[in-house]
C-alpha cells in the first residue's frame, strides 16, 4: 500500500432510531486508484459514500460515530468547512441529475460557487472538463441548450464534467451506469479508466464484471459492514470469505 | 357465465364509462357557459352606457306619450329611460306592456345632454339661438348653446357617427371630470386606484409569502409545530375578508399609523397623516389577506423541485442560500407566478376590507404623482369594486346608473382577466423551460 488519501475508521451510521445502517466500517482508500464497492441493495453502499462527503448530514436525525480522515485530517473536525470538503470530494449519483440550465451553466455551476468571475477562465474550465468527460465533441455546438435534451448517457457524463470542473481530489460514483444502456455504460467505464490518473475514485456498482474491469481495489459490503477488502484480482479470483464468494458467484442476493 | 351475459355486461361497462365521460365533460361545459353568460350579461347591460341606442316613442292607453331608451325588457314590462321631465323628476319609467298601444321611432327625436338638467329627449321647435326643445307639448325648454354638452339625432345616426359617439362615451366613462357629481365622473381614478393598490400589495405580499414558504419548506424542522403552522396558514385563507379589514383598521391605521404620525408628522397633528385609512394600509391589509395564497402556492412549487438536483448542488459545495438563489428560486418561478395570479385576482375584487382601511367613493386625485415617492401612500383612493357598490346601491337614481354599474363591472372583469392572462402566459413560459425536470 502506498499513501492513503481517505481512511475510514470504525464508522457507524444510523438514520434516526432505526437499526444502524453502517456498522464499524474500516476502509483505506489509495490515492489515484479506483476502489469498487459491491454488495446487495440496502447493504449501505450509498450511505457510506454519502458519509465521505458528509452529504448524509442533510437527512434529519442521522447519527454518526467513528471517523473519516482526508489527508490525515478528520472531516468531522470543527474547523472543516463542509462546503470546501464537498468541493474536494465530488459526487455523481445513480440517476443523472443535471440542473435545469444550459449545458454550459451546468458545468460552470461549481466554478461560480467558488467565486470564479472571469468568463475566460470559466469557459476554459468548462471546455476542459467536458473534454475530460468525453462529452465535448457531442455538445460543443450547443452549449447553450438545456441539459435536459441530452440522452441519459450524455447527461451522466455531463454530471461527471460538472463534478470534475471544480477539480476535486476524490470522485464518488454511486452506481453511475446503472440507469444507462450498455453502450453508455461502456463509455462511463472508459471514462473512469481515463480519470484514474487524476483522481481517487470510489465507484459503487451492482455489476461484478464492471467492478472487475475498472477497479484496482474492491470492497464487498453486507448489511452495513465491509466483509472483505482486497485488491480486485484477489477479491474476485480468490475471495477469503464464503459470503463474498457466494455473492460474486451469484449464489446469493 | 355464459357468453351472452358476458357480452351484455361488457356493453354495460362501456356505457357507464361513456356516461362518466359525458358527466365530466358536461361539468366543464357548464363552467364555460357560466363564464360566457357572465361576460355576455355584463356586455349587454353596459351597452346603453356606450352605444347610441335608438330612441322610441310609445303611445299609452290613456293617450300620453313616452319617449326614451329601453333599459330593460321583459315579456310583460319595460323599463324606459325617459330623461329629464317636468312633471316627473324620476328619469326612469317602468310600464307594463299592456299599457302601451303603439311604438314608433320618430326620425326627428333629439337626445340632448344638458349641463344642468341631464339627458333630455324631444324635438327642436326652434333651432336658432336660443334653441327650444319640446320634450312634451307642455314642457318646452329653452337652451343656451353653452349649456348643451352634446346633442344628436339618435334615430338618424350612420354607423360612423355611432362609432364616434361610442368612442366619445368610452372616453367620458373613463376620463370625464366632474368634481361635484361622482356618479357622472370618469372611472379612471378608480381604475388607477385599483391597479396601484394591487401592485403595491404585490410588492408586500410576494417577498413575504415566498420567504415564509421557503422557511417552512427548506429550513423548518418538519415536525409537529411546522405542520401546525402550515394548517394555520391554510386556515388564514378561510377567514372572512372583512375581519382582515377590522384588523387592518385596528393595527395598521390606529396602531401603526398613529405611531408614525406622532413620530414623523407631529407638526400636522391632530389632523392625521397616516393615522387614517389610506393607500398604504389598504395594500398592507390586502397583502395579509392574500398571504396564505402565496405561501401555499410557493410551497407546492418547492415540493415539486426534485431532491436529486438539490443534493447535486450541495454535493458541489453549495451552501443552503446558494442552492436557494441559484437553483431553487428560478425553478419555482412558475409556482410563485401562480400564487401571484391568485393573489391579484382576489385582491382586485375585494371590497369589504377596503371600505375600512382606505377606499372612498370619490377621490378625483390619482394616487400616483410625478414627484418622489410617486405614490400618495397616506391618501384615500378609489377602487373599482367599491365604486360598483357605491354606484349600484348608494346612488339616488339606481335605475339610471345601472348601465354604469355594469360597465364598471365589465371593466373590473376585463382588468382581472388581463392581469390573469398575463400572469398565466408568463407562468407557462417558465413552466415550459423546466418541465422536463419536474415530471
Ligand atoms: N434517509 C434514510 N432514512 C432512513 N433509512 C435510510 C435512508 N436512506 C437509506 N436508508 C436505509 O439504509 C439502508 C442502506 O441504504 P443504502 O445506503 O441506500 O444502500 P445501498 O446503496 O447499498 O442500496 C437501507 O436499509 C435503507 O432503507
Ligand atoms: Mg444505493
XYZ file of C-alpha atoms and ligand atoms in Angstrom:
720
model
C 0.000 0.000 0.000
C 1.237 3.453 -0.935
C -0.169 6.652 0.539
C -3.777 6.513 1.694
C -5.908 9.549 0.958
C -9.011 8.570 2.903
C -9.134 6.448 5.969
C -12.417 5.351 7.415
C -12.120 4.182 10.968
C -14.823 2.388 12.915
C -17.580 4.305 11.161
C -21.169 3.626 12.183
C -24.252 5.385 10.948
C -27.921 5.265 11.759
C -30.870 7.184 10.424
C -32.888 8.196 13.462
C -33.767 5.484 15.906
C -33.572 2.673 13.326
C -31.042 -0.110 13.201
C -27.607 1.143 12.253
C -27.081 1.184 8.513
C -23.295 1.133 8.741
C -21.515 -0.879 11.417
C -17.892 -0.277 12.278
C -16.725 0.251 8.730
C -12.957 0.205 8.221
C -11.635 1.201 4.815
C -8.478 2.777 3.463
C -8.586 4.368 0.035
C -5.449 4.648 -2.044
C -4.561 7.823 -3.847
C -5.203 7.805 -7.595
C -6.727 4.394 -7.658
C -10.201 3.068 -8.280
C -11.965 1.320 -5.468
C -15.139 -0.568 -6.236
C -17.753 -1.184 -3.588
C -20.046 -4.079 -4.302
C -22.885 -5.517 -2.318
C -26.588 -6.201 -2.357
C -29.182 -3.438 -2.387
C -29.664 -1.938 1.031
C -26.260 -3.016 2.272
C -25.310 0.601 2.900
C -23.088 1.418 -0.076
C -24.736 4.740 -0.879
C -24.829 5.652 2.776
C -21.106 5.029 3.024
C -20.372 7.278 0.043
C -22.588 9.983 1.474
C -20.626 9.879 4.701
C -17.381 10.561 2.880
C -18.636 13.945 1.595
C -20.921 14.453 4.611
C -23.947 14.665 2.344
C -25.661 12.262 4.711
C -25.926 15.090 7.222
C -28.694 16.642 5.117
C -31.023 13.921 6.348
C -32.613 14.707 9.669
C -31.528 12.784 12.749
C -28.520 10.941 11.403
C -26.086 9.673 13.972
C -22.501 9.083 13.010
C -19.786 7.606 15.178
C -16.219 6.818 14.242
C -14.087 8.931 11.988
C -13.077 9.598 8.415
C -9.822 11.331 7.603
C -8.905 13.058 4.389
C -5.166 13.580 4.019
C -4.805 12.773 7.673
C -7.330 15.303 8.900
C -10.717 14.370 10.304
C -13.533 15.563 8.042
C -15.750 15.950 11.086
C -13.341 18.338 12.784
C -14.989 21.639 13.709
C -12.536 23.662 11.631
C -13.544 21.800 8.464
C -15.872 23.795 6.224
C -18.281 21.292 4.790
C -18.642 23.217 1.506
C -14.873 23.124 0.972
C -14.875 19.445 1.823
C -17.520 18.794 -0.808
C -15.505 20.709 -3.353
C -12.601 18.395 -2.651
C -14.804 15.312 -2.862
C -17.075 15.299 -5.916
C -20.068 13.012 -6.272
C -22.058 11.525 -9.122
C -25.400 9.965 -8.426
C -27.226 6.921 -9.673
C -29.752 8.829 -11.740
C -28.391 11.589 -13.948
C -29.386 14.838 -12.266
C -28.308 17.767 -14.408
C -29.601 21.165 -13.362
C -32.390 22.723 -15.409
C -29.939 25.059 -17.041
C -27.862 25.154 -20.163
C -25.131 22.595 -20.653
C -22.564 25.327 -20.132
C -24.156 26.598 -16.920
C -24.320 23.082 -15.514
C -20.567 22.728 -15.710
C -19.963 26.312 -14.640
C -22.178 25.991 -11.554
C -19.448 24.808 -9.214
C -16.982 27.343 -10.590
C -19.367 30.172 -9.932
C -19.879 28.851 -6.413
C -16.199 29.180 -5.629
C -16.398 32.755 -6.843
C -14.768 32.446 -10.249
C -15.710 35.628 -12.095
C -13.536 35.604 -15.190
C -15.536 34.476 -18.192
C -12.365 33.366 -19.915
C -11.344 31.106 -17.059
C -14.841 29.677 -16.781
C -15.063 28.954 -20.491
C -11.672 27.325 -20.416
C -12.506 25.123 -17.463
C -15.883 24.161 -18.897
C -14.279 23.038 -22.122
C -11.523 21.211 -20.292
C -13.998 19.393 -18.045
C -16.260 18.455 -20.922
C -13.278 17.122 -22.863
C -12.148 15.134 -19.878
C -15.656 13.720 -19.531
C -15.563 12.766 -23.231
C -18.579 14.904 -23.985
C -17.050 17.946 -25.632
C -17.358 16.804 -29.227
C -21.019 15.977 -28.782
C -22.059 19.258 -27.178
C -19.578 21.878 -28.323
C -22.090 23.349 -30.775
C -24.961 23.524 -28.350
C -23.524 24.611 -25.058
C -26.463 26.945 -24.574
C -29.098 24.263 -24.985
C -30.931 22.919 -21.992
C -29.162 19.980 -20.386
C -32.445 18.105 -20.426
C -32.260 17.483 -24.162
C -29.227 15.220 -23.777
C -29.580 11.448 -23.641
C -29.244 9.665 -20.311
C -25.659 8.620 -21.010
C -24.712 12.121 -22.102
C -26.398 13.573 -19.041
C -24.383 11.284 -16.802
C -21.149 12.372 -18.488
C -22.282 15.989 -18.145
C -22.774 15.413 -14.446
C -19.283 13.944 -14.250
C -17.938 17.004 -16.068
C -19.806 19.177 -13.592
C -18.188 17.330 -10.712
C -14.650 17.490 -12.072
C -14.876 21.143 -13.088
C -14.095 22.215 -9.531
C -11.034 19.935 -9.552
C -11.811 17.649 -6.657
C -9.321 15.174 -5.290
C -11.783 12.360 -4.877
C -14.723 11.314 -7.037
C -17.537 9.294 -5.549
C -19.593 7.495 -8.187
C -22.788 5.901 -6.901
C -23.847 3.311 -9.468
C -23.061 5.785 -12.248
C -24.061 3.428 -15.049
C -26.956 1.534 -13.568
C -29.617 3.578 -15.361
C -27.806 3.554 -18.698
C -27.808 1.351 -21.760
C -24.823 -0.959 -22.446
C -23.067 1.408 -24.851
C -23.314 4.350 -22.468
C -22.203 2.088 -19.654
C -19.108 1.191 -21.599
C -18.305 4.822 -22.181
C -18.626 5.579 -18.492
C -16.278 2.713 -17.739
C -13.730 4.042 -20.230
C -14.124 7.410 -18.615
C -13.420 6.010 -15.162
C -10.306 4.432 -16.578
C -9.219 7.764 -18.044
C -9.918 9.706 -14.881
C -7.976 7.328 -12.692
C -4.701 9.081 -13.340
C -6.001 12.320 -11.887
C -8.455 11.397 -9.185
C -9.055 8.945 -6.450
C -12.265 7.216 -7.446
C -14.739 5.254 -5.409
C -17.354 3.541 -7.508
C -20.381 1.677 -6.236
C -21.672 -0.887 -8.642
C -24.002 -3.844 -8.889
C -22.214 -5.124 -11.886
C -19.479 -7.602 -10.990
C -17.800 -7.554 -14.402
C -17.739 -3.797 -14.281
C -16.122 -3.805 -10.880
C -13.555 -6.302 -12.073
C -12.829 -4.266 -15.208
C -12.432 -0.791 -13.757
C -11.160 -1.120 -10.228
C -7.828 -1.672 -8.536
C -9.334 -2.364 -5.176
C -12.670 -3.852 -4.271
C -14.727 -3.997 -1.109
C -17.683 -6.245 -0.517
C -20.352 -4.864 1.795
C -23.005 -6.835 3.527
C -25.576 -5.463 5.953
C -23.615 -2.366 6.762
C -20.222 -3.978 7.231
C -17.241 -4.406 4.971
C -16.933 -8.161 4.701
C -13.823 -8.204 2.589
C -11.472 -5.645 1.122
C -8.637 -6.607 -1.151
C -7.144 -5.824 -4.489
C -9.639 -6.518 -7.199
C -7.956 -9.518 -8.759
C -7.592 -11.226 -5.437
C -11.135 -10.489 -4.342
C -12.693 -11.801 -7.500
C -10.454 -14.768 -8.133
C -9.673 -15.862 -4.670
C -12.089 -14.489 -2.073
C -11.264 -15.263 1.515
C -14.799 -15.128 2.821
C -17.589 -17.504 1.918
C -20.137 -14.693 1.797
C -18.029 -12.833 -0.738
C -17.705 -15.903 -2.875
C -21.432 -16.559 -2.686
C -22.166 -13.019 -3.731
C -19.782 -12.816 -6.660
C -20.781 -16.197 -7.951
C -24.410 -15.157 -7.674
C -25.438 -17.808 -5.168
C -26.988 -15.202 -3.009
C -28.845 -11.887 -3.153
C -71.042 -17.127 -17.072
C -72.446 -17.581 -20.494
C -71.030 -15.848 -23.476
C -74.212 -13.864 -23.855
C -74.242 -12.407 -20.324
C -70.571 -11.598 -20.684
C -71.264 -9.583 -23.776
C -74.101 -7.797 -22.067
C -72.029 -6.946 -19.051
C -69.247 -5.674 -21.244
C -71.611 -3.368 -23.127
C -72.919 -2.086 -19.817
C -69.445 -1.327 -18.538
C -68.621 0.704 -21.593
C -71.930 2.502 -21.428
C -71.300 3.662 -17.883
C -67.778 4.612 -18.931
C -69.258 6.875 -21.569
C -71.742 8.270 -19.094
C -68.968 9.294 -16.699
C -67.100 10.955 -19.523
C -70.159 12.953 -20.527
C -70.759 13.921 -16.927
C -67.241 15.310 -16.581
C -67.332 16.986 -19.963
C -70.715 18.434 -19.088
C -69.304 19.961 -15.924
C -66.588 21.688 -17.939
C -69.124 22.896 -20.494
C -71.299 24.270 -17.707
C -68.383 26.189 -16.215
C -67.506 27.710 -19.577
C -71.132 28.516 -20.206
C -71.451 30.299 -16.873
C -68.385 32.372 -17.650
C -69.648 33.227 -21.107
C -73.059 34.107 -19.686
C -71.477 36.409 -17.134
C -69.483 38.169 -19.790
C -72.491 38.423 -22.112
C -74.616 39.864 -19.331
C -72.030 42.482 -18.485
C -71.600 43.459 -22.111
C -75.330 43.546 -22.779
C -76.157 45.544 -19.688
C -73.442 48.094 -20.202
C -74.345 48.618 -23.858
C -76.531 51.587 -23.045
C -73.605 53.292 -21.368
C -71.620 53.270 -24.580
C -73.617 52.578 -27.701
C -76.112 55.173 -29.009
C -79.252 53.069 -28.843
C -82.348 54.154 -30.777
C -84.971 56.289 -29.068
C -88.562 55.126 -29.238
C -91.888 56.773 -28.707
C -94.733 54.809 -27.195
C -98.423 55.699 -27.100
C -100.151 54.635 -23.929
C -103.785 53.673 -23.449
C -104.548 56.934 -21.685
C -103.307 58.883 -24.704
C -99.985 60.147 -23.361
C -96.650 59.610 -24.991
C -93.465 58.218 -23.560
C -90.179 58.961 -25.254
C -86.971 57.269 -24.268
C -84.497 54.422 -24.452
C -85.095 50.906 -23.263
C -83.070 49.932 -20.243
C -84.643 46.589 -19.647
C -87.118 44.443 -21.491
C -89.202 41.585 -20.222
C -92.236 39.865 -21.769
C -94.602 41.763 -19.508
C -92.952 45.108 -18.869
C -90.415 47.659 -19.949
C -88.027 49.902 -18.096
C -87.512 53.081 -20.053
C -85.057 55.851 -19.501
C -87.100 58.966 -20.311
C -84.621 61.673 -19.420
C -85.465 64.870 -17.611
C -89.206 65.506 -17.360
C -91.102 68.462 -15.989
C -93.864 66.541 -14.337
C -91.815 63.625 -13.282
C -88.409 64.087 -11.750
C -87.808 60.369 -11.983
C -85.908 59.782 -15.188
C -86.861 56.131 -15.397
C -90.360 54.787 -16.103
C -91.482 51.265 -15.521
C -94.518 50.374 -17.635
C -96.366 47.161 -18.310
C -96.705 46.231 -21.936
C -100.477 46.162 -21.702
C -100.469 49.911 -21.043
C -98.749 50.536 -24.349
C -100.618 50.799 -27.604
C -98.077 51.582 -30.271
C -94.368 52.147 -30.700
C -92.625 54.339 -33.239
C -89.124 55.531 -33.997
C -89.538 59.199 -34.901
C -86.689 60.372 -37.059
C -86.539 63.893 -35.635
C -86.088 62.943 -31.988
C -83.109 64.629 -30.383
C -81.090 63.447 -27.442
C -79.575 66.362 -25.595
C -77.055 66.101 -22.815
C -77.566 69.205 -20.757
C -75.183 70.701 -18.309
C -77.704 71.035 -15.510
C -80.745 69.045 -16.475
C -79.023 65.900 -17.618
C -80.418 63.949 -20.517
C -83.469 65.222 -22.408
C -85.373 63.633 -25.284
C -87.500 65.851 -27.523
C -87.718 67.670 -30.823
C -86.287 71.032 -31.796
C -89.069 73.545 -32.348
C -86.733 76.474 -32.629
C -83.215 75.818 -33.749
C -81.908 79.369 -33.807
C -80.352 80.751 -30.633
C -81.777 80.294 -28.083
C -82.919 76.897 -29.235
C -86.056 75.433 -27.771
C -86.515 71.756 -27.167
C -90.008 70.420 -26.833
C -89.910 67.453 -24.516
C -93.682 67.223 -24.296
C -96.161 69.704 -25.744
C -96.440 71.211 -22.277
C -92.762 71.150 -21.392
C -90.559 73.256 -23.590
C -87.014 74.002 -22.610
C -85.086 76.962 -23.961
C -81.412 76.159 -24.265
C -78.303 78.218 -24.260
C -75.673 76.774 -26.594
C -73.035 76.550 -23.917
C -75.307 74.566 -21.625
C -75.518 71.785 -24.178
C -72.806 69.248 -23.673
C -73.699 67.220 -26.719
C -76.737 66.539 -28.861
C -77.591 64.243 -31.728
C -80.446 62.589 -33.615
C -80.245 59.057 -32.244
C -82.518 57.644 -34.914
C -80.591 59.108 -37.841
C -77.082 58.029 -36.998
C -74.868 56.454 -39.599
C -72.581 53.697 -38.415
C -69.619 56.090 -38.475
C -71.425 58.597 -36.289
C -72.491 55.830 -33.949
C -68.912 54.704 -33.628
C -67.836 58.252 -32.939
C -70.369 58.585 -30.160
C -69.330 55.174 -28.883
C -65.693 56.266 -28.679
C -66.735 59.520 -27.029
C -68.759 57.638 -24.475
C -65.893 55.352 -23.624
C -63.602 58.336 -23.173
C -66.180 60.030 -20.978
C -66.784 56.892 -18.985
C -63.107 56.773 -18.194
C -61.956 60.351 -18.026
C -64.935 62.686 -17.637
C -64.052 65.233 -14.985
C -66.993 66.063 -12.815
C -65.812 67.363 -9.466
C -69.248 67.626 -7.923
C -71.082 64.613 -9.246
C -69.260 61.381 -8.527
C -71.781 59.275 -10.352
C -71.021 61.028 -13.657
C -67.297 61.260 -13.207
C -64.996 59.003 -15.183
C -63.884 55.800 -13.532
C -60.231 56.343 -14.418
C -59.253 57.298 -10.855
C -60.916 54.141 -9.606
C -59.111 52.130 -12.248
C -55.754 53.612 -11.341
C -56.557 53.234 -7.658
C -57.318 49.548 -8.086
C -54.219 48.830 -10.137
C -51.875 50.833 -7.927
C -53.268 49.284 -4.776
C -52.940 45.766 -6.188
C -49.404 46.349 -7.430
C -48.359 47.827 -4.124
C -49.883 44.840 -2.396
C -47.860 42.568 -4.666
C -44.698 44.319 -3.563
C -45.539 43.488 0.033
C -47.009 40.041 -0.289
C -44.624 38.363 -2.721
C -41.366 38.662 -0.772
C -43.113 37.928 2.495
C -45.045 34.939 1.186
C -42.150 33.452 -0.729
C -39.736 33.820 2.174
C -42.244 32.315 4.578
C -42.834 29.377 2.247
C -39.101 28.838 1.844
C -38.629 28.881 5.580
C -41.431 26.400 6.142
C -40.233 24.061 3.426
C -36.464 24.334 3.465
C -35.419 25.412 6.914
C -38.015 24.499 9.495
C -37.703 21.044 11.038
C -40.550 19.013 9.588
C -42.112 18.300 12.948
C -45.457 18.797 14.562
C -45.009 22.525 15.080
C -44.340 23.094 11.394
C -47.387 21.154 10.343
C -49.497 23.150 12.786
C -48.145 26.348 11.324
C -48.976 25.020 7.893
C -52.546 24.243 8.938
C -52.821 27.713 10.436
C -51.656 29.264 7.175
C -54.265 27.307 5.249
C -56.882 28.454 7.730
C -55.910 32.083 7.288
C -57.223 31.799 3.753
C -60.658 30.958 5.085
C -61.066 33.990 7.339
C -63.736 36.361 6.004
C -62.119 39.327 4.384
C -63.952 41.906 6.480
C -62.147 40.522 9.512
C -58.896 41.467 7.814
C -60.384 44.912 7.315
C -61.069 45.265 11.013
C -57.589 44.004 11.762
C -56.061 46.487 9.336
C -58.050 49.329 10.847
C -57.052 48.426 14.379
C -53.430 47.503 13.836
C -52.289 49.473 10.814
C -54.421 52.601 10.869
C -54.936 53.219 14.565
C -51.841 51.429 15.818
C -49.010 51.819 13.364
C -50.472 54.892 11.692
C -50.773 56.996 14.787
C -47.304 55.898 15.885
C -45.914 57.140 12.583
C -47.865 60.360 12.914
C -46.592 61.160 16.381
C -43.045 60.253 15.362
C -42.785 61.923 11.969
C -45.763 64.149 11.297
C -46.272 65.713 14.704
C -46.467 69.210 13.162
C -49.738 68.491 11.441
C -51.383 66.747 14.394
C -54.152 66.496 15.458
C -55.134 66.053 11.841
C -53.811 62.599 10.957
C -51.479 61.791 8.071
C -51.008 58.027 8.314
C -53.370 57.712 11.242
C -56.343 57.391 8.943
C -57.280 54.944 6.223
C -55.156 55.227 3.093
C -53.441 53.508 0.217
C -50.564 52.077 2.238
C -52.776 50.499 4.848
C -55.162 49.114 2.253
C -52.307 47.456 0.387
C -50.870 46.037 3.583
C -54.247 44.694 4.652
C -54.768 43.004 1.316
C -51.211 41.710 1.449
C -52.107 39.941 4.666
C -55.305 38.700 3.131
C -53.533 37.163 0.160
C -50.506 35.944 2.073
C -51.786 32.381 2.547
C -52.425 32.027 -1.158
C -48.848 32.944 -1.985
C -47.388 30.746 0.740
C -49.413 27.708 -0.288
C -48.640 28.084 -3.993
C -44.935 28.619 -3.369
C -44.724 25.653 -1.042
C -46.349 23.464 -3.653
C -43.721 24.618 -6.115
C -40.940 23.850 -3.658
C -42.320 20.379 -3.111
C -42.065 19.741 -6.839
C -38.361 20.555 -7.070
C -36.603 17.167 -7.267
C -34.470 16.384 -4.238
C -31.876 14.902 -6.557
C -30.807 18.221 -8.054
C -30.809 19.908 -4.674
C -28.475 17.180 -3.451
C -26.325 17.697 -6.531
C -25.965 21.348 -5.624
C -24.940 20.555 -2.064
C -22.553 17.892 -3.324
C -20.802 20.586 -5.356
C -20.205 22.530 -2.181
C -23.085 24.994 -2.320
C -24.472 26.415 0.888
C -28.194 26.427 1.527
C -28.542 30.038 0.485
C -26.568 29.464 -2.708
C -28.707 26.481 -3.582
C -31.778 28.547 -2.891
C -30.843 31.524 -5.037
C -29.024 29.819 -7.885
C -31.162 26.749 -8.263
C -34.443 26.635 -6.383
C -35.784 30.155 -6.790
C -35.513 30.187 -10.595
C -37.171 26.778 -10.646
C -40.176 27.769 -8.588
C -40.828 30.852 -10.686
C -43.953 29.302 -12.190
C -45.302 28.387 -8.774
C -44.692 31.887 -7.483
C -46.471 33.252 -10.523
C -49.433 31.043 -9.720
C -49.514 32.482 -6.226
C -49.290 35.959 -7.657
C -52.152 35.327 -10.056
C -54.406 34.070 -7.320
C -53.436 36.927 -5.032
C -54.092 39.563 -7.672
C -57.386 38.054 -8.681
C -58.514 38.001 -5.093
C -57.267 41.471 -4.213
C -58.662 43.218 -7.273
C -62.156 42.060 -6.451
C -62.076 42.626 -2.716
C -64.371 45.361 -1.398
C -65.333 44.801 2.218
C -61.948 45.232 3.936
C -61.081 48.185 1.742
C -64.072 50.126 2.991
C -62.441 50.096 6.406
C -58.862 50.840 5.507
C -58.668 53.271 2.648
C -61.273 53.353 -0.066
C -63.589 56.302 -0.587
C -66.451 56.789 -3.001
C -64.911 59.809 -4.609
C -61.295 60.927 -4.834
C -60.640 62.502 -8.193
C -56.923 62.911 -7.432
C -54.982 59.913 -8.641
C -52.964 58.033 -6.018
C -49.848 58.495 -8.131
C -47.834 61.657 -8.633
C -44.884 62.749 -10.681
C -42.896 63.688 -7.581
C -40.941 61.370 -5.369
C -42.078 58.913 -3.981
C -44.630 58.823 -6.803
C -47.315 57.341 -4.580
C -49.648 59.080 -2.217
C -49.367 56.417 0.412
C -51.330 58.285 3.038
C -54.224 59.188 0.808
C -57.601 57.599 0.372
C -58.239 56.294 -3.096
C -60.989 54.965 -5.334
C -61.417 51.315 -6.186
C -63.486 49.762 -8.936
C -65.082 47.155 -6.723
C -66.195 49.714 -4.198
C -67.204 52.058 -6.993
C -69.579 49.408 -8.287
C -71.097 49.007 -4.874
C -71.355 52.739 -4.418
C -72.939 53.412 -7.807
C -75.275 50.491 -7.648
C -76.547 50.755 -4.144
C -75.788 54.182 -2.789
C -76.849 56.481 -5.596
C -80.186 58.259 -5.590
C -81.169 57.145 -9.018
C -80.380 53.485 -9.153
C -82.128 52.599 -12.380
C -80.422 55.377 -14.277
C -76.934 54.462 -13.096
C -77.449 50.807 -13.857
C -75.643 50.742 -17.213
C -72.760 52.487 -15.490
C -72.668 49.886 -12.780
C -72.489 47.119 -15.326
C -69.939 48.979 -17.393
C -67.741 49.387 -14.332
C -68.163 45.724 -13.504
C -67.199 44.887 -17.070
C -64.073 46.981 -16.685
C -63.134 45.243 -13.458
C -63.770 41.895 -15.101
C -61.568 42.816 -18.041
C -58.765 44.087 -15.811
C -58.684 40.956 -13.703
C -58.819 38.854 -16.862
C -55.963 40.759 -18.459
C -53.807 40.574 -15.329
C -54.507 36.873 -15.006
C -53.857 36.135 -18.644
C -50.532 37.932 -18.472
C -49.521 36.012 -15.396
C -50.661 32.696 -16.870
C -48.714 33.324 -20.058
C -45.625 34.174 -18.065
C -46.023 31.104 -15.931
C -46.456 28.845 -18.928
C -43.319 30.213 -20.462
C -41.375 29.472 -17.317
C -43.039 26.104 -16.986
C -42.027 25.015 -20.464
C -38.443 25.716 -19.598
C -38.380 23.380 -16.653
C -40.999 20.800 -17.456
C -38.595 18.025 -18.415
C -37.122 18.090 -14.945
C -40.238 18.134 -12.905
C -42.000 15.129 -14.290
N -32.840 8.655 4.535
C -32.945 7.443 5.065
N -33.679 7.264 6.184
C -33.797 6.049 6.726
N -33.241 4.947 6.233
C -32.491 5.039 5.115
C -32.322 6.298 4.474
N -31.546 6.102 3.386
C -31.244 4.774 3.369
N -31.826 4.149 4.400
C -31.699 2.734 4.727
O -30.342 2.432 4.849
C -30.060 1.166 4.302
C -28.927 1.279 3.311
O -29.343 2.036 2.199
P -28.339 2.470 1.057
O -27.182 3.124 1.694
O -29.096 3.235 0.079
O -27.911 1.062 0.473
P -27.408 0.682 -0.979
O -26.919 1.913 -1.637
O -26.346 -0.305 -0.722
O -28.545 0.075 -1.681
C -31.337 0.650 3.667
O -31.901 -0.310 4.527
C -32.214 1.856 3.605
O -33.554 1.506 3.838
Mg -27.548 2.865 -3.422
